[in-house]
């Protein structure tokens, strides 16, 4: 049966949900509080990276996070706040930093990331989109022996999971990336990863959805949700109220603020990250993560992107110049010839990753509300998992057998 569906949030998760719901014949409307041209789904590093199978909440991460709290240029910064949402998230994150979470995380993250990656290719060929989709893999570039050992260990875990990886000496690294000087000990090459230019995909998808009859309403902030007998009866923006058969909550880092109105607790923190673009010809042809500095570099369509940091400081878009400098400085430590200019750094932009405590997204229906599908909490992997999440959302609403076991993503799970 075709249904009327309202999606709250038009980032990658909202757009991909709209795409698959529309394909199933549903009548879809997207409401977004912004003008839908900035934020996490636009500033990300564009990686489709099944290689990232280890969740952020891994053994030792809390200790590292505490140490990094006192370093203004560290890649991870958690600002403690006396706020019950933050305290509960912090407690759950700490509990999740365990071997058990890593084991569960690998299973939950790998399949949805592989499916997401492959669906990008399917969408591109079916809709004749022209967004960049390159299959050059991802380099984890290491400057120290210790980091190379750590990365090699992770690569072995990935290889056991069937993800093709290759260890590279500095000479081998120079051979596959010959046009730029590199200061490194070696690297791990994940051949399973692909990359894209996010803005192009977002623009093509919005154009396609509009032309297909999906309503996209910008600057429409959902401020209230009315629920009766476990069902949403109405949602309200400042100007209007809306009804529908089914609703999707894909509001990224804001999702928990809306779910609270339904009595559904989703533990979520915004993890701010920055991107710097350079339109100069820099000679980088293969995406690379600078392993010690946690900076991601991507050769995109017409520019190179430098992205990094995870600042857990609440919902804000304040630019911390020290961290922007840290991204630029790290780049120059690994690529001595690349000095990002003041203009490039001034044009920095940021976005908020919706971070669940265990690093696993929330996808599915809460028992508290029959006609709401939650799709958020994708943290560092939301770009990779966009199409697969959208497909799962559509399967849930269309009462079809889901492509993946939904159990690990249950929004009612406790930590
Ligand atoms: C620097 C950086 C690099 C990254 N690199 C990668 C990468 O290489 N690969 C990868 O897989 N992932 C990456 N990510 C993560 C990925 O970008 C995010 O996980 C993903 O974009 C989240 O998408 P989303 O749709 O859930 O949220 P968003 O893109 O934030 O979209 C949510 C939307 O909801 C709207 N909204 C919120 N509240 C309301 C409301 N009340 N009413 C109406 N609308 C509302 C917002 O305006 C927003 O448009 C990166 C993120 C960052 C910041």
XYZ file of C-alpha atoms and ligand atoms in Angstrom:
468
model
C 0.000 0.000 0.000
C 1.341 3.412 -0.917
C 1.692 5.772 2.013
C 2.190 9.446 2.677
C 5.574 9.829 4.326
C 7.164 12.892 5.915
C 10.917 12.887 6.434
C 12.343 15.286 9.018
C 15.818 16.242 7.814
C 17.256 16.474 4.312
C 20.878 15.429 4.840
C 22.285 12.297 3.168
C 20.076 10.028 5.309
C 16.878 11.982 4.582
C 17.562 12.241 0.841
C 18.428 8.563 0.436
C 15.348 7.559 2.453
C 13.252 9.741 0.124
C 14.895 8.135 -2.907
C 14.042 4.550 -1.930
C 10.591 5.418 -0.527
C 9.731 7.200 -3.766
C 10.908 4.161 -5.759
C 8.447 2.034 -3.779
C 5.642 4.349 -4.830
C 5.155 6.318 -1.610
C 4.300 10.006 -1.589
C 7.221 11.716 0.091
C 7.797 15.155 1.653
C 11.090 16.298 3.187
C 11.090 19.091 5.777
C 14.395 20.712 6.646
C 15.121 23.584 9.002
C 17.994 24.844 6.853
C 18.503 25.886 3.251
C 19.953 22.409 2.660
C 23.350 23.406 1.360
C 25.674 23.009 4.326
C 26.439 20.754 7.277
C 27.854 17.278 7.721
C 26.457 15.896 4.474
C 28.297 18.612 2.497
C 31.608 19.008 4.336
C 32.495 15.349 4.810
C 35.568 13.649 3.355
C 33.469 11.739 0.810
C 34.848 8.309 1.739
C 32.783 5.201 1.183
C 34.806 3.280 3.649
C 33.931 -0.241 4.743
C 37.524 -0.212 6.036
C 36.368 1.803 9.078
C 34.983 -1.261 10.830
C 36.295 -0.378 14.291
C 33.888 1.946 16.137
C 35.202 5.058 17.897
C 34.161 3.490 21.210
C 37.028 1.008 21.449
C 39.246 -0.020 24.413
C 41.594 2.803 25.421
C 39.608 5.533 23.668
C 38.213 7.078 26.873
C 41.746 7.335 28.291
C 42.964 8.909 25.043
C 39.984 11.300 25.058
C 40.755 12.400 28.633
C 44.396 13.029 27.724
C 43.416 14.949 24.584
C 41.048 17.211 26.583
C 44.070 19.243 27.609
C 45.510 19.544 24.105
C 43.863 22.353 22.072
C 44.960 20.838 18.749
C 44.066 17.185 19.430
C 41.921 15.327 16.868
C 39.300 14.330 19.498
C 37.971 16.800 22.029
C 35.200 16.038 24.515
C 34.076 19.067 26.501
C 32.520 17.894 29.785
C 29.165 19.559 30.488
C 26.825 19.395 33.489
C 23.888 18.414 31.387
C 22.004 15.164 31.877
C 21.947 14.294 28.127
C 25.727 14.689 27.932
C 26.358 12.825 31.175
C 24.247 9.869 30.042
C 25.945 9.849 26.641
C 29.383 10.056 28.329
C 28.541 7.153 30.627
C 27.288 5.067 27.692
C 30.363 5.955 25.600
C 32.634 4.900 28.451
C 30.734 1.612 28.859
C 30.964 1.030 25.103
C 34.768 1.394 24.994
C 35.129 -2.381 25.229
C 36.293 -5.365 23.207
C 32.685 -6.581 23.124
C 31.566 -3.339 21.483
C 34.339 -3.640 18.884
C 33.260 -7.212 18.048
C 29.579 -6.232 17.809
C 30.500 -3.029 15.980
C 32.484 -4.809 13.264
C 29.501 -6.985 12.412
C 27.072 -4.062 12.501
C 29.235 -1.588 10.592
C 30.815 -3.695 7.838
C 27.743 -4.998 6.035
C 25.816 -1.722 6.044
C 28.917 0.146 4.816
C 29.541 -2.325 1.982
C 25.868 -2.195 0.986
C 25.969 1.637 1.079
C 29.076 1.775 -1.094
C 27.605 -0.578 -3.686
C 24.301 1.287 -3.766
C 26.115 4.517 -4.718
C 27.285 2.702 -7.851
C 23.792 1.362 -8.511
C 22.185 4.815 -8.118
C 24.810 6.354 -10.379
C 24.206 3.902 -13.187
C 20.394 3.711 -12.831
C 19.800 7.459 -12.697
C 22.655 8.445 -15.022
C 24.116 10.716 -12.333
C 27.580 12.130 -12.988
C 28.928 12.510 -9.428
C 32.521 11.425 -8.817
C 32.797 7.777 -7.751
C 36.371 6.551 -7.727
C 37.673 3.174 -6.685
C 41.251 3.976 -5.691
C 41.040 2.753 -2.124
C 42.183 4.586 1.003
C 45.685 4.942 2.422
C 46.333 4.962 6.162
C 49.623 6.859 6.132
C 51.823 6.393 9.209
C 54.820 8.409 10.380
C 55.811 6.279 13.344
C 56.679 2.622 13.715
C 54.141 2.352 16.566
C 51.266 3.635 14.442
C 52.276 1.448 11.508
C 52.137 -1.567 13.828
C 48.686 -0.508 15.107
C 47.363 0.035 11.595
C 48.818 -3.258 10.381
C 47.055 -4.998 13.263
C 43.715 -3.372 12.291
C 44.340 -4.257 8.637
C 44.728 -7.924 9.642
C 41.328 -7.771 11.385
C 39.846 -6.175 8.254
C 41.454 -8.825 6.026
C 39.914 -11.570 8.193
C 36.580 -9.869 7.577
C 37.181 -10.227 3.845
C 38.225 -6.629 3.166
C 41.228 -6.485 0.815
C 44.195 -4.599 2.303
C 47.873 -4.210 1.440
C 50.816 -3.036 3.535
C 53.046 -0.542 1.719
C 56.651 0.404 2.429
C 57.635 4.030 1.848
C 59.067 3.084 -1.572
C 55.845 1.346 -2.570
C 53.852 4.329 -1.306
C 55.965 6.683 -3.418
C 55.370 4.487 -6.468
C 51.587 4.694 -6.239
C 51.569 8.380 -5.255
C 54.536 9.715 -7.295
C 53.581 13.374 -7.775
C 53.754 14.555 -4.201
C 56.514 14.432 -1.590
C 55.567 12.269 1.404
C 57.115 12.152 4.848
C 56.066 8.761 6.206
C 57.266 5.336 7.361
C 54.704 3.415 5.331
C 50.993 2.873 4.884
C 48.142 0.415 4.714
C 46.129 0.524 1.510
C 42.463 -0.454 1.850
C 41.506 -1.336 -1.707
C 37.880 -1.850 -0.665
C 37.216 1.879 -0.167
C 35.892 4.319 -2.767
C 35.469 8.079 -2.742
C 33.063 10.754 -3.955
C 32.487 14.516 -3.988
C 29.571 14.979 -1.555
C 28.208 18.304 -2.876
C 27.741 16.901 -6.397
C 25.858 13.841 -5.166
C 23.640 15.939 -2.864
C 22.840 18.386 -5.686
C 22.070 15.642 -8.213
C 19.909 13.766 -5.720
C 17.884 16.872 -4.765
C 17.306 17.710 -8.440
C 16.281 14.115 -9.174
C 13.882 13.913 -6.213
C 12.209 17.222 -7.063
C 11.785 16.181 -10.694
C 10.279 12.870 -9.509
C 7.618 14.604 -7.430
C 9.173 14.473 -3.962
C 8.319 17.697 -2.110
C 11.366 19.339 -0.553
C 10.504 22.131 1.856
C 13.508 24.126 3.067
C 13.616 26.444 6.083
C 10.793 24.417 7.686
C 11.903 23.597 11.201
C 9.835 20.965 12.989
C 9.134 22.393 16.425
C 6.494 20.061 17.788
C 5.238 16.507 17.408
C 1.872 15.341 18.706
C 1.478 11.663 19.610
C -1.732 9.810 20.564
C -2.037 6.091 21.306
C 1.569 5.477 20.246
C 1.098 7.174 16.883
C 2.144 10.563 15.580
C -0.989 12.447 14.602
C 0.580 15.763 13.646
C 3.899 17.548 13.362
C 4.197 21.301 13.466
C 6.635 23.821 12.070
C 6.474 27.520 12.930
C 4.121 28.170 10.014
C 2.152 25.007 9.389
C 1.124 21.608 10.648
C 1.438 18.384 8.695
C -0.084 14.925 8.867
C 1.035 11.716 7.176
C 0.799 7.936 7.507
C 4.478 7.489 8.372
C 7.301 9.726 9.593
C 11.079 9.394 9.372
C 13.345 11.073 11.898
C 16.574 11.817 10.014
C 17.466 15.089 11.695
C 21.145 14.235 12.246
C 22.617 15.727 15.417
C 19.269 17.322 16.303
C 17.301 14.044 16.235
C 17.303 13.449 20.016
C 15.779 16.885 20.624
C 12.719 15.840 18.596
C 12.535 12.240 19.830
C 12.303 13.575 23.392
C 8.927 15.060 22.514
C 7.735 11.481 21.954
C 9.254 10.150 25.153
C 11.919 8.294 23.135
C 15.421 8.624 24.484
C 18.155 8.520 21.867
C 21.616 9.119 23.252
C 23.346 11.359 20.725
C 26.074 13.988 20.745
C 27.130 16.303 17.928
C 30.730 15.633 16.819
C 31.952 18.710 15.005
C 34.407 18.338 12.145
C 36.032 20.810 9.771
C 36.950 20.827 6.132
C 39.410 22.975 4.201
C 39.374 22.915 0.374
C 42.240 23.736 -1.958
C 41.685 24.285 -5.656
C 45.439 24.201 -6.367
C 46.983 21.236 -8.178
C 48.653 19.443 -5.251
C 49.522 16.112 -6.820
C 47.472 13.942 -4.420
C 45.574 11.269 -6.348
C 44.693 8.684 -3.680
C 42.616 9.476 -0.573
C 44.716 9.300 2.581
C 44.185 9.417 6.312
C 47.156 10.793 8.208
C 47.009 8.112 10.860
C 48.611 9.879 13.849
C 46.860 13.217 13.179
C 43.503 11.728 12.074
C 43.256 14.104 9.118
C 41.443 12.856 6.012
C 42.577 14.018 2.576
C 40.467 13.485 -0.540
C 41.127 14.416 -4.151
C 37.645 15.596 -5.181
C 36.180 16.985 -8.421
C 38.183 20.181 -8.993
C 39.754 20.463 -5.535
C 41.447 18.587 -2.703
C 39.686 18.372 0.660
C 41.371 18.226 4.076
C 38.972 17.163 6.832
C 39.345 16.373 10.484
C 38.691 16.708 14.205
C 35.882 15.377 16.333
C 34.833 18.076 18.783
C 32.095 16.991 21.163
C 31.034 20.397 22.465
C 27.253 20.413 21.952
C 25.271 21.781 19.006
C 27.140 24.804 17.704
C 28.967 25.831 14.554
C 31.728 27.859 16.194
C 34.979 27.572 14.264
C 37.921 26.788 16.509
C 40.889 28.269 14.650
C 43.441 26.279 16.668
C 41.966 23.049 15.344
C 41.808 24.397 11.795
C 45.528 25.241 12.099
C 46.137 21.730 13.450
C 44.653 20.219 10.263
C 46.873 22.457 8.095
C 49.993 21.783 10.165
C 49.465 18.034 10.142
C 49.094 18.128 6.363
C 52.455 19.841 6.019
C 54.131 17.363 8.364
C 53.147 14.480 6.056
C 53.251 16.347 2.716
C 56.123 18.863 3.271
C 55.408 20.730 0.021
C 51.750 21.399 0.854
C 51.175 24.569 2.830
C 47.522 25.543 3.031
C 47.119 29.298 2.472
C 45.403 31.780 4.801
C 42.587 32.179 2.233
C 42.037 28.425 2.109
C 41.964 28.224 5.908
C 39.655 31.271 6.204
C 37.120 29.538 3.935
C 36.870 26.587 6.369
C 33.420 25.067 7.001
C 32.167 22.664 9.652
C 29.488 20.047 10.120
C 28.036 18.025 12.992
C 28.272 14.238 12.971
C 25.434 12.562 14.908
C 27.444 10.357 17.288
C 25.832 7.427 19.092
C 27.778 6.182 22.147
C 28.599 2.781 20.615
C 29.315 4.056 17.079
C 26.403 2.088 15.627
C 23.527 3.957 13.950
C 19.950 3.914 15.162
C 17.714 2.524 12.422
C 14.215 1.229 13.051
C 11.036 1.815 14.981
C 10.916 2.442 18.705
C 8.261 0.438 20.521
C 6.927 3.794 21.737
C 5.749 4.992 18.338
C 4.191 2.864 15.600
C 4.507 5.266 12.662
C 7.996 6.709 13.216
C 11.177 5.256 11.720
C 14.347 6.569 13.291
C 17.459 6.864 11.101
C 20.348 8.670 12.732
C 23.522 8.305 14.824
C 25.832 7.372 11.924
C 28.763 9.344 13.380
C 31.854 9.140 11.146
C 30.214 6.756 8.671
C 26.989 8.500 7.652
C 28.162 9.280 4.146
C 29.149 5.651 3.508
C 25.897 4.353 5.009
C 23.495 6.869 3.420
C 22.019 4.751 0.612
C 21.930 1.537 2.673
C 20.134 3.334 5.511
C 17.691 4.864 3.025
C 16.967 1.430 1.582
C 16.400 -0.056 5.059
C 14.061 2.822 5.982
C 12.039 2.203 2.843
C 11.897 -1.552 3.510
C 10.652 -0.944 7.080
C 7.911 1.429 5.941
C 6.954 -0.765 2.984
C 6.688 -3.844 5.266
C 9.339 -5.674 3.250
C 12.011 -8.045 4.487
C 14.986 -5.816 5.342
C 18.209 -6.251 3.336
C 20.126 -6.584 6.638
C 19.364 -7.847 10.129
C 18.083 -4.710 11.908
C 18.679 -5.963 15.453
C 22.060 -4.209 16.058
C 20.611 -0.835 15.034
C 17.530 -0.944 17.279
C 16.781 2.595 18.553
C 15.566 1.240 21.923
C 18.867 -0.524 22.699
C 20.477 0.318 26.027
C 24.158 0.629 26.817
C 34.413 16.717 8.614
C 33.584 15.478 8.400
C 34.083 14.446 7.627
C 33.316 13.297 7.417
N 33.785 12.344 6.557
C 33.031 11.251 6.300
C 33.460 10.304 5.333
O 34.470 10.481 4.661
N 32.703 9.186 5.148
C 31.567 8.966 5.863
O 30.949 7.911 5.681
N 31.093 9.886 6.731
C 31.787 11.024 6.964
N 31.342 11.977 7.838
C 30.070 11.725 8.572
C 28.854 12.056 7.730
O 29.074 13.248 7.026
C 27.608 12.199 8.623
O 27.475 11.019 9.405
C 26.349 12.359 7.785
O 26.475 13.440 6.916
C 25.125 12.558 8.680
O 24.021 12.713 7.822
P 22.577 13.025 8.393
O 21.658 13.108 7.245
O 22.268 12.075 9.499
O 22.737 14.447 9.131
P 22.851 15.910 8.516
O 23.624 15.944 7.278
O 23.293 16.777 9.653
O 21.347 16.244 8.138
C 20.360 16.432 9.122
C 19.398 17.478 8.600
O 18.315 17.594 9.532
C 17.899 18.946 9.560
N 17.164 19.179 10.796
C 17.629 19.102 12.061
N 16.644 19.403 12.949
C 15.534 19.676 12.227
C 14.201 20.064 12.558
N 13.821 20.250 13.844
N 13.312 20.281 11.554
C 13.674 20.128 10.249
N 14.941 19.765 9.886
C 15.848 19.532 10.851
C 19.236 19.711 9.474
O 19.014 21.024 9.005
C 20.035 18.865 8.491
O 19.925 19.327 7.172
C 32.050 13.157 8.045
C 31.547 14.209 8.812
C 32.290 15.364 8.991
C 31.705 16.493 9.797
